[in-house]
XYZ file of C-alpha atoms in Angstrom:
361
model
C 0.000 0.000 0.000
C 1.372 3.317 -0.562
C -0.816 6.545 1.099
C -4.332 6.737 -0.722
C -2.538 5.007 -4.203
C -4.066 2.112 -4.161
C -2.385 -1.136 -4.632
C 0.689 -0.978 -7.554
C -0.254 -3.344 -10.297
C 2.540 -4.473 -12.397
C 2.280 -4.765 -16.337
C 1.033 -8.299 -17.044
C -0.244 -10.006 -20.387
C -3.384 -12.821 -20.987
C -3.894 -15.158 -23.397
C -6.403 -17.026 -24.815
C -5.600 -20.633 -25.638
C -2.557 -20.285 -28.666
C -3.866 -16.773 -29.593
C -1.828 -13.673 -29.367
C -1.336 -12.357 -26.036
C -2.395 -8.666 -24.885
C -0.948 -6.655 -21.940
C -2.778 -5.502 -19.111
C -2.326 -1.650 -17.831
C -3.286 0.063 -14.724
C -5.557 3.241 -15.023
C -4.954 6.076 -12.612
C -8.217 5.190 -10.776
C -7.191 1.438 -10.189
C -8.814 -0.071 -12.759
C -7.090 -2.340 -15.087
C -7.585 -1.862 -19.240
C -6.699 -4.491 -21.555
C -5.215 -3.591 -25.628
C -7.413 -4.364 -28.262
C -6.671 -8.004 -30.254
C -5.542 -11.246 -28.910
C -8.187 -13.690 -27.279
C -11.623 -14.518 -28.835
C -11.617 -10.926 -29.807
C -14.801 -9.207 -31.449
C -16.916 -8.653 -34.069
C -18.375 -11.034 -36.645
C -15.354 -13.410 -36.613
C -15.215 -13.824 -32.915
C -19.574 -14.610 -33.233
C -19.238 -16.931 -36.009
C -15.977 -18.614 -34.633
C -17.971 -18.706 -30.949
C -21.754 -20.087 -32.653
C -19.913 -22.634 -35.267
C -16.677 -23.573 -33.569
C -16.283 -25.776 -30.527
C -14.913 -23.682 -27.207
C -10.909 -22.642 -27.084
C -10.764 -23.680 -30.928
C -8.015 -24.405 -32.733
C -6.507 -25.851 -29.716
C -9.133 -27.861 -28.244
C -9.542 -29.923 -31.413
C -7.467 -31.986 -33.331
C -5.313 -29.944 -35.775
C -6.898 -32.337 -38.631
C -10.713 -30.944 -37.684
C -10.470 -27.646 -40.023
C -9.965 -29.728 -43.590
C -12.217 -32.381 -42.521
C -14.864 -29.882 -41.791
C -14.306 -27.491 -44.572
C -14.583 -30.783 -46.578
C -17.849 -31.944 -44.970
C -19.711 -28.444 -45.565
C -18.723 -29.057 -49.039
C -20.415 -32.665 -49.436
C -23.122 -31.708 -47.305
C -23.951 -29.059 -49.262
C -23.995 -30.787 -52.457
C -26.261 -33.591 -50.798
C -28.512 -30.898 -49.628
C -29.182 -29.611 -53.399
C -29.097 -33.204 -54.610
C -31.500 -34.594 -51.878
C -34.131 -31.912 -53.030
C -34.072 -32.734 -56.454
C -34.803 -36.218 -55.423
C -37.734 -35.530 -52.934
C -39.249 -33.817 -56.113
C -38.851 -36.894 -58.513
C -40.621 -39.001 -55.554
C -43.255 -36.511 -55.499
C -43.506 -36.703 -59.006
C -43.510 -40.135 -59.028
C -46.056 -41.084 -56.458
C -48.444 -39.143 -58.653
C -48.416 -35.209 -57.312
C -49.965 -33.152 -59.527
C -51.351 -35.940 -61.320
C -55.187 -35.273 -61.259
C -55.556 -38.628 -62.042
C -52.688 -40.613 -59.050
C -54.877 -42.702 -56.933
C -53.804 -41.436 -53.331
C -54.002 -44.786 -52.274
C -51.531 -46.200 -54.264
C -49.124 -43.515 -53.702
C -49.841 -44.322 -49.936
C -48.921 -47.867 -50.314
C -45.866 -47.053 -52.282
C -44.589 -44.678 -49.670
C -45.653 -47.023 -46.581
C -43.670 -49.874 -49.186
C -40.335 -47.541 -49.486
C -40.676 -46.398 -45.319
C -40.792 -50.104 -44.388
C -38.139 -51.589 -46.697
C -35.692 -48.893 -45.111
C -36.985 -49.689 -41.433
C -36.225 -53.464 -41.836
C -32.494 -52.493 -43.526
C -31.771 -50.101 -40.799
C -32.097 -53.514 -38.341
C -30.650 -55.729 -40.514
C -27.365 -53.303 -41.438
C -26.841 -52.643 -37.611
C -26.845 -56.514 -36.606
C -24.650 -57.682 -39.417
C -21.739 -54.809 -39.600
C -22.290 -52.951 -36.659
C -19.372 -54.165 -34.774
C -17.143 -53.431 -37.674
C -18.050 -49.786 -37.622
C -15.587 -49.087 -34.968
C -12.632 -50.581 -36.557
C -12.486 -48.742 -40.244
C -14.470 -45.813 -39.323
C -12.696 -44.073 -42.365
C -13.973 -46.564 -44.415
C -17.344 -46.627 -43.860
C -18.037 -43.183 -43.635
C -16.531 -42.827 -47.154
C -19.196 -46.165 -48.418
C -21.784 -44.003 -46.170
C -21.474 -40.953 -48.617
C -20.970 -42.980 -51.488
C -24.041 -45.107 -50.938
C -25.892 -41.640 -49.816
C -25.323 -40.137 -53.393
C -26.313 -43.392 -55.275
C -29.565 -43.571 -53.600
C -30.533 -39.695 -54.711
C -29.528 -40.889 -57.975
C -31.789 -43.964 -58.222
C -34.862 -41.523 -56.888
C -34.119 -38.907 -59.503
C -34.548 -41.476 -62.001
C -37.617 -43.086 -61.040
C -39.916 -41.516 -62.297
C -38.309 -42.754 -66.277
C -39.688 -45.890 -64.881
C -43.039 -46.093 -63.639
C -42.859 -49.901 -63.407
C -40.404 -50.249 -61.582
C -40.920 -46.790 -59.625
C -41.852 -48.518 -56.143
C -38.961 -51.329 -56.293
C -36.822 -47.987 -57.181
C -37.576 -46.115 -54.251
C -37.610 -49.287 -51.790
C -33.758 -50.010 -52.749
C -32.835 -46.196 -52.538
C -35.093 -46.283 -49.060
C -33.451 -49.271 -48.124
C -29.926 -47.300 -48.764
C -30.465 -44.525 -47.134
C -31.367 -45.961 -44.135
C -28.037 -48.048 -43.940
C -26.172 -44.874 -44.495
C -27.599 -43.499 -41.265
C -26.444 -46.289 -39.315
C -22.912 -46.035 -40.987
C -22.871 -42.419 -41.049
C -24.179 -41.719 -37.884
C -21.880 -44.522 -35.764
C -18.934 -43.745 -37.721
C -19.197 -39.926 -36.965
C -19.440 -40.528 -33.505
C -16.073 -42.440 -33.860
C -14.271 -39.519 -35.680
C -15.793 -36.790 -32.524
C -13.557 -38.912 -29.976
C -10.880 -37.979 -32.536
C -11.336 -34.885 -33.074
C -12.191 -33.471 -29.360
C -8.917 -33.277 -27.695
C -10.308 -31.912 -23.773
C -12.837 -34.174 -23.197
C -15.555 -31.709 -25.222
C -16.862 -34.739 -27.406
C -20.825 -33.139 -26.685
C -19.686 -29.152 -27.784
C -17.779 -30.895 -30.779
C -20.917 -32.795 -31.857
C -23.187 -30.477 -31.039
C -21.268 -27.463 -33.026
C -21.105 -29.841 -35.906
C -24.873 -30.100 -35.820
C -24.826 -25.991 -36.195
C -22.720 -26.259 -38.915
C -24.829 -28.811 -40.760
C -27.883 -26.805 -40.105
C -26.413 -23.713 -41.668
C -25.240 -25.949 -44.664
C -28.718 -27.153 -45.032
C -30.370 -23.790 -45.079
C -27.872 -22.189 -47.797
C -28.963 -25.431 -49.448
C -32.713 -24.890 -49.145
C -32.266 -21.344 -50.536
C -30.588 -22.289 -53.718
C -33.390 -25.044 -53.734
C -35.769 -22.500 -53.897
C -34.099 -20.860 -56.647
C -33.222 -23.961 -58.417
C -36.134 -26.074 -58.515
C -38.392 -22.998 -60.739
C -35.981 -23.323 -63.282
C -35.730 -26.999 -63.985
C -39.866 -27.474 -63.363
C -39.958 -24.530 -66.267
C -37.557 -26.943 -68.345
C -39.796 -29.602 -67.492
C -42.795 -27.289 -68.930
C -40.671 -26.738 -71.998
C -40.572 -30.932 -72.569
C -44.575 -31.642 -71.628
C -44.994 -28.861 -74.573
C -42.716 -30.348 -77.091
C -44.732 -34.191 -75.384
C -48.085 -32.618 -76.910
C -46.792 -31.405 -80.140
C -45.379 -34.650 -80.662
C -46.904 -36.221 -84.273
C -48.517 -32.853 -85.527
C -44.581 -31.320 -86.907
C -45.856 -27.453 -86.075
C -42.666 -25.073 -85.466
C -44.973 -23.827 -82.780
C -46.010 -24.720 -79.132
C -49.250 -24.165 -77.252
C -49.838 -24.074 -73.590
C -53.025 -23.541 -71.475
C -52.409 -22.028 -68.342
C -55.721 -22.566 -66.677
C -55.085 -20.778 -63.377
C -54.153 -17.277 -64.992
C -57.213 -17.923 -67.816
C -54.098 -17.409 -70.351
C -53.290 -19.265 -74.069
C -49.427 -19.435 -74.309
C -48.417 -19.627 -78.116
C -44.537 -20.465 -78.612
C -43.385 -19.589 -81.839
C -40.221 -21.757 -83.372
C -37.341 -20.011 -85.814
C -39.207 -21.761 -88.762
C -42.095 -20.441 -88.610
C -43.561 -18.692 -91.581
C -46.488 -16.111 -91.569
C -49.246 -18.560 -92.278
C -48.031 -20.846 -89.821
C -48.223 -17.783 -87.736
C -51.790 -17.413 -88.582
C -52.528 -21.083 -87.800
C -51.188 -21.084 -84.161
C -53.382 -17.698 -83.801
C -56.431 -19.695 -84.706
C -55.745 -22.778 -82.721
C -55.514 -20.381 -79.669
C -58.892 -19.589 -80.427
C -59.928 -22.622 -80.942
C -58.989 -23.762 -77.819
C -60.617 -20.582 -76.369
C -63.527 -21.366 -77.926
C -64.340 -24.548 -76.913
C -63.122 -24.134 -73.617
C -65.936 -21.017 -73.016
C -69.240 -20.813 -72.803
C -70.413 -19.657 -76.170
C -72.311 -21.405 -79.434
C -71.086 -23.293 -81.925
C -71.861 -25.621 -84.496
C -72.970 -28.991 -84.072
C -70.103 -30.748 -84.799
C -68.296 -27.930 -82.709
C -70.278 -28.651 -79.532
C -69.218 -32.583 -80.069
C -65.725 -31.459 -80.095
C -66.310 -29.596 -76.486
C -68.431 -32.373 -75.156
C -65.334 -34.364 -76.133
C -62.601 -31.719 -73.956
C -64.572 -31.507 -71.510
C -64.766 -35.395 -71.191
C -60.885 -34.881 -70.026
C -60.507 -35.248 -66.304
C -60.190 -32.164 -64.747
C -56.250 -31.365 -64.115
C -55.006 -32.904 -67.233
C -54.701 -29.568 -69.227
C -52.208 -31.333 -71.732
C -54.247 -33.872 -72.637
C -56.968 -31.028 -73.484
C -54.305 -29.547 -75.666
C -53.264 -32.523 -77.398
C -56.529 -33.326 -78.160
C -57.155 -29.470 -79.991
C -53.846 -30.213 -82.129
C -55.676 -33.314 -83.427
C -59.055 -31.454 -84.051
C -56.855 -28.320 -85.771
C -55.314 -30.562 -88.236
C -58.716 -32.014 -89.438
C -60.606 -28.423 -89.557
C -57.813 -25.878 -90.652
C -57.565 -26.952 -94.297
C -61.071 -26.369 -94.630
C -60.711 -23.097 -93.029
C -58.044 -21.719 -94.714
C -59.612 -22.902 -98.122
C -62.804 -21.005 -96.964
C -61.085 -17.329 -95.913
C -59.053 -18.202 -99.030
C -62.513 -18.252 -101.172
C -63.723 -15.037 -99.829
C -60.917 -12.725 -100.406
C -58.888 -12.894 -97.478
C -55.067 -12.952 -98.227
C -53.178 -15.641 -95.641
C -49.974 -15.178 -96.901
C -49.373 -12.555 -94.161
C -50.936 -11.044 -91.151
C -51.468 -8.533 -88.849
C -51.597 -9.575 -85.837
C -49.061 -8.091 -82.543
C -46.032 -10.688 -82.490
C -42.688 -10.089 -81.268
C -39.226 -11.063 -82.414
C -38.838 -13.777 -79.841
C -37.878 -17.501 -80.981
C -37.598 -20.628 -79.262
C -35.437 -24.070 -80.115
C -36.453 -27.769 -79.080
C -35.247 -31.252 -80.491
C -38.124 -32.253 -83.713
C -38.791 -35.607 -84.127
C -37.879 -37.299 -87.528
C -40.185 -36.054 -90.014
C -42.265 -38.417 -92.362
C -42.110 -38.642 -95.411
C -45.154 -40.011 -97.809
């Protein structure tokens, strides 16, 4: 003690775990101030590093834990994006959308796929499980393997709906065996990895980092998955133009009341002219307004179609078009009407898809 000084507190530095140290001052008042850096520090390193790293990282992990993770995020990321693709082909195939999927079947393939994996999960874990321990390396590579080949057989399932539900039991069945190798395996490379006895912050900050992975992966789902169900749109058109050789495409879009007209780079102006009047053909028949007799047989046949299958309705108009046009055109022909160009409000814009072989009489 020295009069009303206070206690003399000698320069002295901290440390946290291998970081850089800081020193420690003494402020005229007694109290002690610390330099900026060194330690956890601050700021949104120091939170991330805190919410996704395990406690007194890098040194309370082994120094092999960075790559492997940096690694994992990668895979799991990719398996994120993958697995959505996948639950969309099962939805596809167990009849979604499908107006006319019979729920129960789709309930018997889904009970068929939930049971062959419950049954493989049991059988996997008797036969190998005390083998897990001993190559954990190994299986945890034929865990991510297997993981990826299962996605794979669901995105192509739905190319073969008879053999969809034997499809989805094998990919069911391994799936569930890469849980039991993936999740005793991981467990095995924890103990590894958590060098202070923190096996349950290593694990459990592993599960933060997986959810985070996971979310990015959702979010580019959600962006992804519009733009390959719009290629898929692109194929169901060029499905119900199949057979008729038009350089054009037609599309109903029943819930915005709208007829879509694709135009290819072939097409000349009277094609142009007959892919106005199939539109309003199709508009005609679809609405509530008279016709000839043989016109209302043609709507009594459309509206025969289950209700849903809107490219079934369309197919069915390209048939009808082809047996009425000639006679139509001949017709405006015989009156004065020139159908060698038009009029009508087109753009510039021209689309591209694969034609079939073209026959030749």
């Amino acid at each position: 003690m020295s009069g009303n000084k206070g206690p003399v507190v000698p320069q002295c530095w901290e440390r946290f775990g291998s970081g850089r140290p800081r020193r420690c001052t003494a402020a005229p008042d007694g109290s002690l101030s610390w330099e900026a850096g060194g330690g956890p520090g601050r700021g949104l390193r120091a939170a991330l590093t805190a919410v996704f790293l395990p406690h007194g990282f890098p040194d309370s992990v082994s120094p092999d834990y960075l790559p492997y993770q940096l690694w994992d995020t990668v895979q799991a990321f990719a398996s994120s994006l993958t697995g959505s693709l996948a639950t969309q082909a099962v939805l596809q195939g167990v009849g979604v959308g499908n107006a006319a999927a019979s729920v129960s079947a789709a309930t018997i393939t889904w009970l068929l796929k939930d049971g062959t994996g419950m049954l493989g999960r049991i059988g996997f874990a008797w036969l190998m499980g005390s083998r897990l321990d001993c190559e954990a390396k190994k299986w945890r590579l034929f865990a991510d393997v297997l993981n990826d080949a299962a996605m794979f057989l669901e995105i192509v399932a739905p190319a073969f709906p008879s053999y969809f539900t034997l499809i989805v039991c094998v990919s069911s069945l391994a799936k569930c065996i890469v849980g039991v190798a993936g999740g005793a395996t991981r467990a095995a490379l924890t103990m590894h990895q958590a060098r202070r006895d923190n096996m349950a912050d290593v694990s459990a900050k592993d599960g933060s980092q997986e959810t985070l992975v996971n979310l990015a992966g959702l979010l580019v789902s959600l962006l992804l998955l519009p733009l390959l169900s719009e290629q898929q749109s692109a194929f169901e058109l060029q499905q119900v133009s199949e057979g008729h050789q038009q350089p054009y495409l037609l599309r109903w879009d029943r819930c915005r009341g709208q007829i879509q007209v694709t135009l290819g780079q072939e097409v000349s102006a009277g094609l142009i002219l007959r892919a106005a009047t199939h539109g309003l053909l199709l508009a005609a028949l679809l609405e509530d307004v008279p016709l000839t007799e043989e016109m209302e047989t043609l709507r009594a046949q459309i509206r025969a179609v289950p209700e849903g299958d809107n490219w079934t309705i369309v197919k069915e108009t390209y048939q009808i078009l082809d047996r009425l046009y000639p006679k139509f055109l001949k017709e405006l022909q015989a009156v004065g009407w020139e159908t060698e160009r038009h009029l009508l409000e087109v753009d510039e814009w021209r689309a591209a898809w694969p034609q079939g072989e073209k026959k030749i009489l």
